Short mmCIF file of C-alpha atoms in Angstrom, two decimals:
data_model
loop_
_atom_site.label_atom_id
_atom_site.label_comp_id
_atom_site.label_asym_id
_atom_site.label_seq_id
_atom_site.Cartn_x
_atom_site.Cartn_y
_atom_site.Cartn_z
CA UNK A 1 -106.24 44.58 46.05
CA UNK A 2 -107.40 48.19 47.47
CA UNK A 3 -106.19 46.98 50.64
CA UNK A 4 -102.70 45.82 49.81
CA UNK A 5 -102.05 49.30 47.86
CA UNK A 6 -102.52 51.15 50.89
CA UNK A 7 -100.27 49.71 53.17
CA UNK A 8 -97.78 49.96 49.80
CA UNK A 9 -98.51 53.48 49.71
CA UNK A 10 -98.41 54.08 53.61
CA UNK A 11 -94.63 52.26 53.37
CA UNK A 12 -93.41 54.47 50.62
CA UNK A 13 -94.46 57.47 52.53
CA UNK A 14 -92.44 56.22 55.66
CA UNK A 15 -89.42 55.77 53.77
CA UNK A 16 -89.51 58.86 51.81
CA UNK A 17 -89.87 60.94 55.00
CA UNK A 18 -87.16 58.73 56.69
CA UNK A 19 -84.75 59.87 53.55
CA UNK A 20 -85.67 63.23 54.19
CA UNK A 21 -85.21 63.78 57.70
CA UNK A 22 -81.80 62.32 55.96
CA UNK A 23 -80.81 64.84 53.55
CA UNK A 24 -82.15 67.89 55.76
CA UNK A 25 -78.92 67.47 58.36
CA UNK A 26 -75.98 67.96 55.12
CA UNK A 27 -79.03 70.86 53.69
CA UNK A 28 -78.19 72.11 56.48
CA UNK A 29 -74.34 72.11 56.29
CA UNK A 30 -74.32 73.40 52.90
CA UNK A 31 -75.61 76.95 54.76
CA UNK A 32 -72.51 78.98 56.16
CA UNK A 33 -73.23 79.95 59.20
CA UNK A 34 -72.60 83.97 59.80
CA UNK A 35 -70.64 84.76 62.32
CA UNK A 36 -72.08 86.40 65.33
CA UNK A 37 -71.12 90.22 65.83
CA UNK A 38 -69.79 90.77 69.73
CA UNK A 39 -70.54 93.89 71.33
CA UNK A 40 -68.32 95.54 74.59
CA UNK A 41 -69.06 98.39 76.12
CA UNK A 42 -72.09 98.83 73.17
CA UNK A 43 -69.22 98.34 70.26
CA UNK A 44 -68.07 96.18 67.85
CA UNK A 45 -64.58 95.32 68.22
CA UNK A 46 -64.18 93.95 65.13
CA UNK A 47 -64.34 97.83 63.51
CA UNK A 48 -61.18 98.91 65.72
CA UNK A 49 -57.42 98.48 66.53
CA UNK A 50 -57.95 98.08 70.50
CA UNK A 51 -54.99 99.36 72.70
CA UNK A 52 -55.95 98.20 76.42
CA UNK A 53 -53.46 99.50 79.14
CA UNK A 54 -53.82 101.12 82.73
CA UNK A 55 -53.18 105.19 83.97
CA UNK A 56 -49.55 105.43 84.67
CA UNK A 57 -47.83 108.34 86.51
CA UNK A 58 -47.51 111.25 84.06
CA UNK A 59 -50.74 110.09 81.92
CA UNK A 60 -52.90 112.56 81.37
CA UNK A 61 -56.36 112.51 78.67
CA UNK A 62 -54.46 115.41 76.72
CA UNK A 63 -51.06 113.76 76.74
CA UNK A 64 -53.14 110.11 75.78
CA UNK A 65 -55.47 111.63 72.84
CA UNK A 66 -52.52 113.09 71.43
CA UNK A 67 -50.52 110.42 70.94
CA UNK A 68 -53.17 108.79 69.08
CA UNK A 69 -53.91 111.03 66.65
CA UNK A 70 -56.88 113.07 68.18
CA UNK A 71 -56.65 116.89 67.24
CA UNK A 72 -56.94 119.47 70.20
CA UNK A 73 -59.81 121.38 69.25
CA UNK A 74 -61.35 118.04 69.89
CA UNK A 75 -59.59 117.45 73.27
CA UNK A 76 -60.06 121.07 74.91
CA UNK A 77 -63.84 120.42 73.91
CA UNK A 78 -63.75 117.54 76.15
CA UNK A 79 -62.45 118.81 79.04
CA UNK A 80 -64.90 121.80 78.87
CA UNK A 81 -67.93 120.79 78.08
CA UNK A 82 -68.39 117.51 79.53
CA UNK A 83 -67.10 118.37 82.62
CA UNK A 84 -69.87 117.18 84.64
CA UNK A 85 -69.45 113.83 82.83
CA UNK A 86 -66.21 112.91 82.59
CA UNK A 87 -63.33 115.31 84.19
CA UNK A 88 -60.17 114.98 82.87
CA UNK A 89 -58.47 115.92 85.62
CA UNK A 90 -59.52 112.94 87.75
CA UNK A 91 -58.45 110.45 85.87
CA UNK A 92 -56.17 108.08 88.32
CA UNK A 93 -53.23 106.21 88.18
CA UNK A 94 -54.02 102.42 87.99
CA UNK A 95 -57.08 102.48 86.40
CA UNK A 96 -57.57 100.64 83.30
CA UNK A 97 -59.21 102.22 80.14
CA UNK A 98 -58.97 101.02 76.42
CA UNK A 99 -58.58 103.42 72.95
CA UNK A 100 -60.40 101.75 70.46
CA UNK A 101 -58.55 103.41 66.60
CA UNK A 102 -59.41 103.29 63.17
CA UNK A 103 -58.17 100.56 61.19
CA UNK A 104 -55.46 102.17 59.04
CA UNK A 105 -51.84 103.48 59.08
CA UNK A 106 -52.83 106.56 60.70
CA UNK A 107 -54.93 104.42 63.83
CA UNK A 108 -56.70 107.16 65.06
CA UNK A 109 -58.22 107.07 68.46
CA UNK A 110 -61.96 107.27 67.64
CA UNK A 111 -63.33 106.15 71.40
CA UNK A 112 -61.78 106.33 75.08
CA UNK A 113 -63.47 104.00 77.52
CA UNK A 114 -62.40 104.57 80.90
CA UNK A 115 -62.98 102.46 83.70
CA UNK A 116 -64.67 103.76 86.71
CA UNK A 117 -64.97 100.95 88.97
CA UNK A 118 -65.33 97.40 88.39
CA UNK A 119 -68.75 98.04 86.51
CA UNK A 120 -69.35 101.68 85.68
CA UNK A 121 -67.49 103.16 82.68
CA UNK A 122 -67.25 106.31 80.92
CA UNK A 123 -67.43 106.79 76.70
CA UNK A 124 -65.68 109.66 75.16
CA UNK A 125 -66.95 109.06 71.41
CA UNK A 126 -64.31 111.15 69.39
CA UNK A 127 -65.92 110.64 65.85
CA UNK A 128 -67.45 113.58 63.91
CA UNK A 129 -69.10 115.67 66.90
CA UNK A 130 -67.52 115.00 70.14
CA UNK A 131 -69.81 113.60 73.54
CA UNK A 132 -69.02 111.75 76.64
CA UNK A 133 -71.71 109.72 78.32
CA UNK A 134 -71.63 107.14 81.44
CA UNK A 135 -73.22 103.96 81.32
CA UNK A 136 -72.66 100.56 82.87
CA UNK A 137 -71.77 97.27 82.20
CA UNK A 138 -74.44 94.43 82.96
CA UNK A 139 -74.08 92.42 86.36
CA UNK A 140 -75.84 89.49 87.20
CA UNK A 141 -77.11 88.98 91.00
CA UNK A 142 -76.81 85.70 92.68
CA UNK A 143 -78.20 85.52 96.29
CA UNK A 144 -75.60 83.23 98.35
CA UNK A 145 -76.56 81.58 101.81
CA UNK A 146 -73.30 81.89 104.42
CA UNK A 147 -73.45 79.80 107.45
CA UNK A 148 -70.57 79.38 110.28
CA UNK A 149 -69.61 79.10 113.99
CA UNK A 150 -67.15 81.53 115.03
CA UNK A 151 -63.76 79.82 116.44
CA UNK A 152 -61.61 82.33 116.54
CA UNK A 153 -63.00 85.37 115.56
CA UNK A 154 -65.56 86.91 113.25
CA UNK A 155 -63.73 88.35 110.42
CA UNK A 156 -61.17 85.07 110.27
CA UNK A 157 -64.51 82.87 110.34
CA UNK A 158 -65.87 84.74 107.07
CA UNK A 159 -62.95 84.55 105.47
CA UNK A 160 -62.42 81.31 105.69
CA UNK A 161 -65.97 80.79 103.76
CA UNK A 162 -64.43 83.21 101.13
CA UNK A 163 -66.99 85.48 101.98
CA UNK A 164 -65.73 89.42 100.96
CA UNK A 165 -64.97 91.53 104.07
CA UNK A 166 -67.28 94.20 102.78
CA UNK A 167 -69.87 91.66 104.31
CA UNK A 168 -67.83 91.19 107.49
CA UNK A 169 -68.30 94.98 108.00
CA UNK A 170 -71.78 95.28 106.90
CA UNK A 171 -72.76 92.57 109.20
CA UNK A 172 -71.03 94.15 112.36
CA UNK A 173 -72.95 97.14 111.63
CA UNK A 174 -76.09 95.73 111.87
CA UNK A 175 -75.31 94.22 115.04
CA UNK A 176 -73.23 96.89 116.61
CA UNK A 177 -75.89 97.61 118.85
CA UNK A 178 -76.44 94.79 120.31
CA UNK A 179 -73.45 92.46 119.94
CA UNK A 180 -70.34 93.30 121.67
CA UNK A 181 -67.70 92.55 119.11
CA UNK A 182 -65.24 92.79 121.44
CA UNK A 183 -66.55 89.98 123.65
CA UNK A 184 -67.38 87.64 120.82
CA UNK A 185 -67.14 83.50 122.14
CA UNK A 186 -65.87 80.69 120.68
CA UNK A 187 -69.43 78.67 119.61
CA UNK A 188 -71.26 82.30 118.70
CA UNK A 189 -73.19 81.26 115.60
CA UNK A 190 -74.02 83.37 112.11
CA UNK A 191 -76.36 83.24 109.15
CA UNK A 192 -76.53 85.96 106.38
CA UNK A 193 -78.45 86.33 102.96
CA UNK A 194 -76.87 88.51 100.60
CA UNK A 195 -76.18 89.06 96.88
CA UNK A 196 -73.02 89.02 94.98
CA UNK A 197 -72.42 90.90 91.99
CA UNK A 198 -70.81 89.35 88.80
CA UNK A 199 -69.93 90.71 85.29
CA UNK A 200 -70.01 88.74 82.50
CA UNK A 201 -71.48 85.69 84.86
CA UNK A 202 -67.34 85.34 86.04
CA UNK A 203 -66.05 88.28 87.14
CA UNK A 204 -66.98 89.31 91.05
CA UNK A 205 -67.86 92.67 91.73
CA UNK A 206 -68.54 92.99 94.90
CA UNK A 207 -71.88 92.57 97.15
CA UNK A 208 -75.24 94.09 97.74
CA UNK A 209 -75.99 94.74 101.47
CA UNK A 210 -77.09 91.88 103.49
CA UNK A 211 -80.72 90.97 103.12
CA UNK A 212 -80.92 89.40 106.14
CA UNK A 213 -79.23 87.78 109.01
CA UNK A 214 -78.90 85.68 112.03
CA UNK A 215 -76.38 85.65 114.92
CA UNK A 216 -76.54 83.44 117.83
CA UNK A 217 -74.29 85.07 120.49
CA UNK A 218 -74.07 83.36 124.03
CA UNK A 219 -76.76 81.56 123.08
CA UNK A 220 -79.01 84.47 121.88
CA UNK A 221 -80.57 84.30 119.29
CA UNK A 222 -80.74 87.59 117.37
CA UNK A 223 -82.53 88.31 113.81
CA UNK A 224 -81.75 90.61 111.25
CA UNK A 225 -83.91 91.59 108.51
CA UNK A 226 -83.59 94.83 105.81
CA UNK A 227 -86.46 97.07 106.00
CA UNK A 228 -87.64 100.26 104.27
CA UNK A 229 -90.14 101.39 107.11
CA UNK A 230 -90.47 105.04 105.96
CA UNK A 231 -90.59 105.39 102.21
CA UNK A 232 -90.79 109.10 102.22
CA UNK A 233 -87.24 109.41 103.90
CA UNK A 234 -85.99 106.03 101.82
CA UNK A 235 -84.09 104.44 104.94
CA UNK A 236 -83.84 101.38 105.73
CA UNK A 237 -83.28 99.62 109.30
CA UNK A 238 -82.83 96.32 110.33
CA UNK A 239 -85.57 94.37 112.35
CA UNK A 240 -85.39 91.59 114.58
CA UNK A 241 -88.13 88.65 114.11
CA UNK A 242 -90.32 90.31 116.13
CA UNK A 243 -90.48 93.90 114.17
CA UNK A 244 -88.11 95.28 116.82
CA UNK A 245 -85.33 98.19 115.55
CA UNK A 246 -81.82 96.70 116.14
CA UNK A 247 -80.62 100.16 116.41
CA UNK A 248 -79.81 101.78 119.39
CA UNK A 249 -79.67 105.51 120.13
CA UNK A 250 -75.51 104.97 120.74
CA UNK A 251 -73.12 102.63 118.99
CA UNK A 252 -71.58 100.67 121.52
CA UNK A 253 -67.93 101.82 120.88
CA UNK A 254 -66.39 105.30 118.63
CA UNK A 255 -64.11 102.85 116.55
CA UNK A 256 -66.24 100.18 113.76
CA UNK A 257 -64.71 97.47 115.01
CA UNK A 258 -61.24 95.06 114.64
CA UNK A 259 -59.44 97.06 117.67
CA UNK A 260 -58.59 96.30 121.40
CA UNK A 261 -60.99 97.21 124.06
CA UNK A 262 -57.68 98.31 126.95
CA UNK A 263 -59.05 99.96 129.56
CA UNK A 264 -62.38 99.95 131.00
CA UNK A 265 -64.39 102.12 133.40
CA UNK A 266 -62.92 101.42 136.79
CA UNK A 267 -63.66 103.84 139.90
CA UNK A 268 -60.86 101.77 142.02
CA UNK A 269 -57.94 101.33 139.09
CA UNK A 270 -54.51 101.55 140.73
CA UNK A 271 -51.72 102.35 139.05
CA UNK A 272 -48.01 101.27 139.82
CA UNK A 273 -46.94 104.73 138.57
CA UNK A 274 -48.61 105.91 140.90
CA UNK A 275 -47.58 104.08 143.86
CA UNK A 276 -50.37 101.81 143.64
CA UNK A 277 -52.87 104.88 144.60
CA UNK A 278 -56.73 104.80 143.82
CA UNK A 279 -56.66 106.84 140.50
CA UNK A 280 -60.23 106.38 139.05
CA UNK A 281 -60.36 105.83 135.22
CA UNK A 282 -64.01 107.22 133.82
CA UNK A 283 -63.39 106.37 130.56
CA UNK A 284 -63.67 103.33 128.41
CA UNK A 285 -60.52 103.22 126.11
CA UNK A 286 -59.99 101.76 123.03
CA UNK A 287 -56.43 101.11 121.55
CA UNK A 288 -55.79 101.20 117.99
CA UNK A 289 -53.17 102.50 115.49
CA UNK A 290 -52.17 106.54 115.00
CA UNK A 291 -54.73 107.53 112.42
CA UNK A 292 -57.65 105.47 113.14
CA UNK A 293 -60.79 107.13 112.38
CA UNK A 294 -62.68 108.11 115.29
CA UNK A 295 -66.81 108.18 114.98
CA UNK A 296 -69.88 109.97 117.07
CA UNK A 297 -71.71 107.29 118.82
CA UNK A 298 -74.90 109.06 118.29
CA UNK A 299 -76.35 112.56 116.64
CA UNK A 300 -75.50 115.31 118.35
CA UNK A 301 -74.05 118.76 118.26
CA UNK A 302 -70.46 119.53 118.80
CA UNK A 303 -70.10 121.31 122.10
CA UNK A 304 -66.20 121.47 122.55
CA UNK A 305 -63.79 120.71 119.87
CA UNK A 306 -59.75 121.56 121.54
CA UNK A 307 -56.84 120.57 123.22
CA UNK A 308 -56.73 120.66 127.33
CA UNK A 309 -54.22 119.24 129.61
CA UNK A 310 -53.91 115.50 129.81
CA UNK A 311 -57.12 114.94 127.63
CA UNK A 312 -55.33 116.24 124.95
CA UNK A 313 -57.58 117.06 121.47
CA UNK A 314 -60.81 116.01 121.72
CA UNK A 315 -64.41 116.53 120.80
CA UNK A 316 -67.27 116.33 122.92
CA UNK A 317 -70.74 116.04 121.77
CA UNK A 318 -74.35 116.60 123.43
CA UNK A 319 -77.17 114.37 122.04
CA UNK A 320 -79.64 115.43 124.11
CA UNK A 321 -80.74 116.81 127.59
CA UNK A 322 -79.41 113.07 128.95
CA UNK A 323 -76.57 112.01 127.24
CA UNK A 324 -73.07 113.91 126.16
CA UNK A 325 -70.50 111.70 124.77
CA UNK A 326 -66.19 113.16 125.00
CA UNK A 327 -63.81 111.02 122.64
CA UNK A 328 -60.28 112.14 124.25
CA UNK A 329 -56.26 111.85 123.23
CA UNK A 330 -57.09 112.25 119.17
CA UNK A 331 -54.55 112.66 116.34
CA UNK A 332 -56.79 115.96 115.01
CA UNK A 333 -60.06 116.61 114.91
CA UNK A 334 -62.24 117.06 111.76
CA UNK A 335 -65.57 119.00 113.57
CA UNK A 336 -65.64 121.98 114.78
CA UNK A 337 -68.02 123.63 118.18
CA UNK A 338 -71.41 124.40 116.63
CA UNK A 339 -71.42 121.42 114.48
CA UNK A 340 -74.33 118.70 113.77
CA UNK A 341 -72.85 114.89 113.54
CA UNK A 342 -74.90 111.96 112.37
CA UNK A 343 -74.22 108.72 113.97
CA UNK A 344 -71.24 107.17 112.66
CA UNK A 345 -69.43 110.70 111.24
CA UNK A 346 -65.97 110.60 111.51
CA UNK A 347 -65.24 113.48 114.38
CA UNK A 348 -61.33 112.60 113.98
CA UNK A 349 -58.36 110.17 114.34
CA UNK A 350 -56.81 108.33 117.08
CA UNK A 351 -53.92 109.91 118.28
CA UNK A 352 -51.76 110.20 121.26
CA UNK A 353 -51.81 113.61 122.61
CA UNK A 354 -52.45 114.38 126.46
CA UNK A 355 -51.46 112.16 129.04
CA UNK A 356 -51.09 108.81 127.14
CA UNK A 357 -48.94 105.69 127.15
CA UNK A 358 -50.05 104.33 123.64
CA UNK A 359 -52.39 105.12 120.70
CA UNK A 360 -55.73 104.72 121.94
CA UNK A 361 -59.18 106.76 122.22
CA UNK A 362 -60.45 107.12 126.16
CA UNK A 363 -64.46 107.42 125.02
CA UNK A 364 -66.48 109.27 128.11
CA UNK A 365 -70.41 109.00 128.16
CA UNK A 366 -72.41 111.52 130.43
CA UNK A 367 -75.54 110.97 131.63
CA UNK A 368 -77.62 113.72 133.71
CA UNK A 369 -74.13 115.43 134.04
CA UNK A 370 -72.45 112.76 135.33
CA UNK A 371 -70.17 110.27 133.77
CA UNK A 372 -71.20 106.41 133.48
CA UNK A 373 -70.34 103.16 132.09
CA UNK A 374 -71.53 102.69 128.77
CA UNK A 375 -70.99 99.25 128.51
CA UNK A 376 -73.09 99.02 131.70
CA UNK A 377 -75.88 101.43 130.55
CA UNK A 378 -79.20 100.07 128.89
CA UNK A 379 -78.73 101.97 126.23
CA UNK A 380 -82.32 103.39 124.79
CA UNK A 381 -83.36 101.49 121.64
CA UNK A 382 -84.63 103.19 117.98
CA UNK A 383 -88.11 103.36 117.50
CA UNK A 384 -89.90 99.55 116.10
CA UNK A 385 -91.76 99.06 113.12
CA UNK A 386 -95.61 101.31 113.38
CA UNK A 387 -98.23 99.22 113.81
CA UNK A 388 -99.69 100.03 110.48
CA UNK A 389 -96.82 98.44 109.24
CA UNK A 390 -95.82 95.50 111.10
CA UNK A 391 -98.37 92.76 108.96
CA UNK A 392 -97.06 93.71 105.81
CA UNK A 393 -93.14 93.60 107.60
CA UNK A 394 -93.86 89.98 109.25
CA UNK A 395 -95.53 88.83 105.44
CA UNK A 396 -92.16 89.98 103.83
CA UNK A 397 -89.78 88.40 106.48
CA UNK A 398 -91.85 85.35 106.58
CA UNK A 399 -89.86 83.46 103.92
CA UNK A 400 -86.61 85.26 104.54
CA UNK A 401 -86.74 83.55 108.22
CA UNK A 402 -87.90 80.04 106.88
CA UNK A 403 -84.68 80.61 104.65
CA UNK A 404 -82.40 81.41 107.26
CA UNK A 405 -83.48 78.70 109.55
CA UNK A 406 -82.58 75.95 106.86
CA UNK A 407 -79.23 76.89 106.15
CA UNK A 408 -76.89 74.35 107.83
CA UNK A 409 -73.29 75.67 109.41
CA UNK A 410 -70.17 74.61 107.86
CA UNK A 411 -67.66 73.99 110.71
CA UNK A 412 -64.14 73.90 109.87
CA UNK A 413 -62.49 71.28 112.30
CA UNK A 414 -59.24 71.62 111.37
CA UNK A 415 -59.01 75.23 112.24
CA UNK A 416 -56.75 75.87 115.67
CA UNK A 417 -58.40 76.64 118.97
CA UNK A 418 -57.94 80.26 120.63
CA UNK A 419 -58.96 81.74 124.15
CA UNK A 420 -62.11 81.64 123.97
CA UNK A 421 -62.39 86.10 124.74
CA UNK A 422 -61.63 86.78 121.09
CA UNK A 423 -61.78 89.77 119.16
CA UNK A 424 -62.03 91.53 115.27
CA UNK A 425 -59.05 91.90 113.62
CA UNK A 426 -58.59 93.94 110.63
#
């Protein structure tokens, strides 16, 4: 009889946990659920009348507070003593900000929140004691792989692959030493790593620099890989596979890229003008629209900054005991003589002054006092990675490569065919 009254027992105890696990799910339901409070930009919205609108002409933060209710002890305070912060005098047309008011008739402004850029915002808080503080809104970072074969040219190529042409410029950089965008060929192969920025896990704003890269031009194949090689100075290069610097002493042209290469070096040019006469041409020009900025190929010091003759304005620089670089036929210049230029400074803008028959820039390199070729020079290269350095460089790059090599190309075959000499268009 003991025996039969457990398994009685053992069955009531299944059922009454069976009716509970019943019961628990309208328990449950009987709870209201509270609803859960929304932050943006660190407030609740729920507390405020929200007027959202953009800068128009004529806006001004005075003209703004005061039409909601903000008094101007309050609004000279402001613009005084958070200057540094948040000047009200720089606030442009176009750029969205929101007023969140009190929640009465009166709907007094009680915070401005101006948009900087797509993520970084400024607070005025205009309750009690008046402040202004920056702060930013959070971004998530998601690494994307990008993979193509260039049929037409580079920039089209990305674009197609809705990649942003922030990238399509940050990539020619890195290889603007030793890829000839101007010469790019149909079949010319890239890979890049990068990271995109998003707000709100929707909203794209904008991209990190690229982590690293590969492009396969003529059948070259080139790495690129982000590096911080000297931590004191905080730079970082990019490095080929083999811990070589892809930079070069000189850029290869004084214009980024996306403009014609028109006229190259040429000791026997004839020109019908001219009767068909030997007129040599030591330049390398570069056409491109009135206004174009115009960049030092290399550091140097300004040693002439004027207007002569058929040269017209220009700047010349001298990097060294070598090299001197002359960038002739400009707009206006924006160096003067005396002056120290980085690599990649804008020295001025093309232009079409001095003997000319279009916009262009007629770039001149020296070397040992005599001009050269610069497409024709071997160029010298930036210093590689030390030696102390390059285990730990090939350990970080290690996966990065592995990475790059398993990304497959997406080939568009419906795109149309072009001579195969292409170049970057803007």
């Amino acid at each position: 009889m003991q025996k039969y009254w457990g398994v009685i027992l053992a069955l009531l105890l299944t059922v009454s946990c069976k009716e509970e696990k019943k019961e628990m799910p309208e328990a449950i339901a009987q709870v209201p659920l509270e609803k859960p409070i929304i932050k943006k930009y660190g407030f609740n919205f729920e507390e405020f009348n929200i007027l959202k609108d953009t800068i128009k002409n004529g806006d001004s933060f005075g003209k703004l507070m005061l039409q909601n209710h903000v008094d101007y002890p309050k609004i000279v305070k402001i613009a005084e003593d958070y200057k540094d912060t948040f000047d009200v005098k720089r606030i442009k047309v176009g750029k969205p900000y929101l007023i969140l008011k009190s929640k009465d008739t009166l709907e007094k402004a009680q915070i401005f929140i101006y948009e900087n850029d797509r993520i970084n915002y400024t607070v005025v808080d205009l309750r009690d004691s008046v402040r202004a503080y920056t702060s930013k809104k959070k971004v998530k970072y998601v690494q994307r792989e990008v993979a193509g074969v260039v049929k037409n040219n580079l920039s089209e190529s990305l674009d197609t692959l809705g990649v942003d042409f922030a990238v399509t410029i940050n990539l020619s950089e890195i290889y603007a030493w030793t890829i000839d965008f101007f010469k790019l060929e149909k079949g010319d192969k890239f890979k890049i790593l990068y990271k995109e920025r998003y707000i709100n896990d929707t909203l794209y704003a904008g991209s990190e620099d690229i982590e690293a890269a590969y492009f396969e031009h003529k059948g070259k194949p080139i790495y690129a890989f982000a590096y911080q090689a000297d931590s004191l100075k905080q730079i970082t290069d990019y490095f080929d596979h083999e811990a070589n610097n892809l930079r070069s002493t000189f850029l290869r042209a004084p214009i980024k890229f996306g403009y014609r290469l028109s006229s190259r070096y040429n000791l026997k040019r004839r020109i019908a003008y001219y009767g068909y006469k030997v007129r040599p041409h030591r330049g390398t020009d570069y056409a491109a629209p009135i206004g174009t900025p115009i960049i030092a190929t290399a550091d140097g010091t300004v040693t002439e900054s004027t207007r002569r003759g058929g040269n017209g304005k220009y700047v010349k620089i001298r990097h060294n005991g070598t090299y001197s670089t002359q960038y002739l036929h400009m707009r206006k210049q924006k160096v003067k003589r005396g002056e120290f230029v980085r690599q990649g400074d804008v020295i001025g803008w093309v232009g079409m002054t001095g003997n000319t028959g279009g916009p262009h820039v007629c770039y001149r390199f020296w070397k040992n006092g005599a001009q050269v070729d610069p497409l024709r020079e071997k160029l010298p290269t930036a210093e590689p990675i030390a030696d102390s350095l390059k285990v730990a460089y090939l350990d970080y790059i290690a996966p990065l490569k592995t990475q790059l090599d398993c990304i497959e190309y997406q080939i568009f075959e419906d795109e149309p065919e072009k001579e195969d000499l292409i170049t970057l268009n803007e």
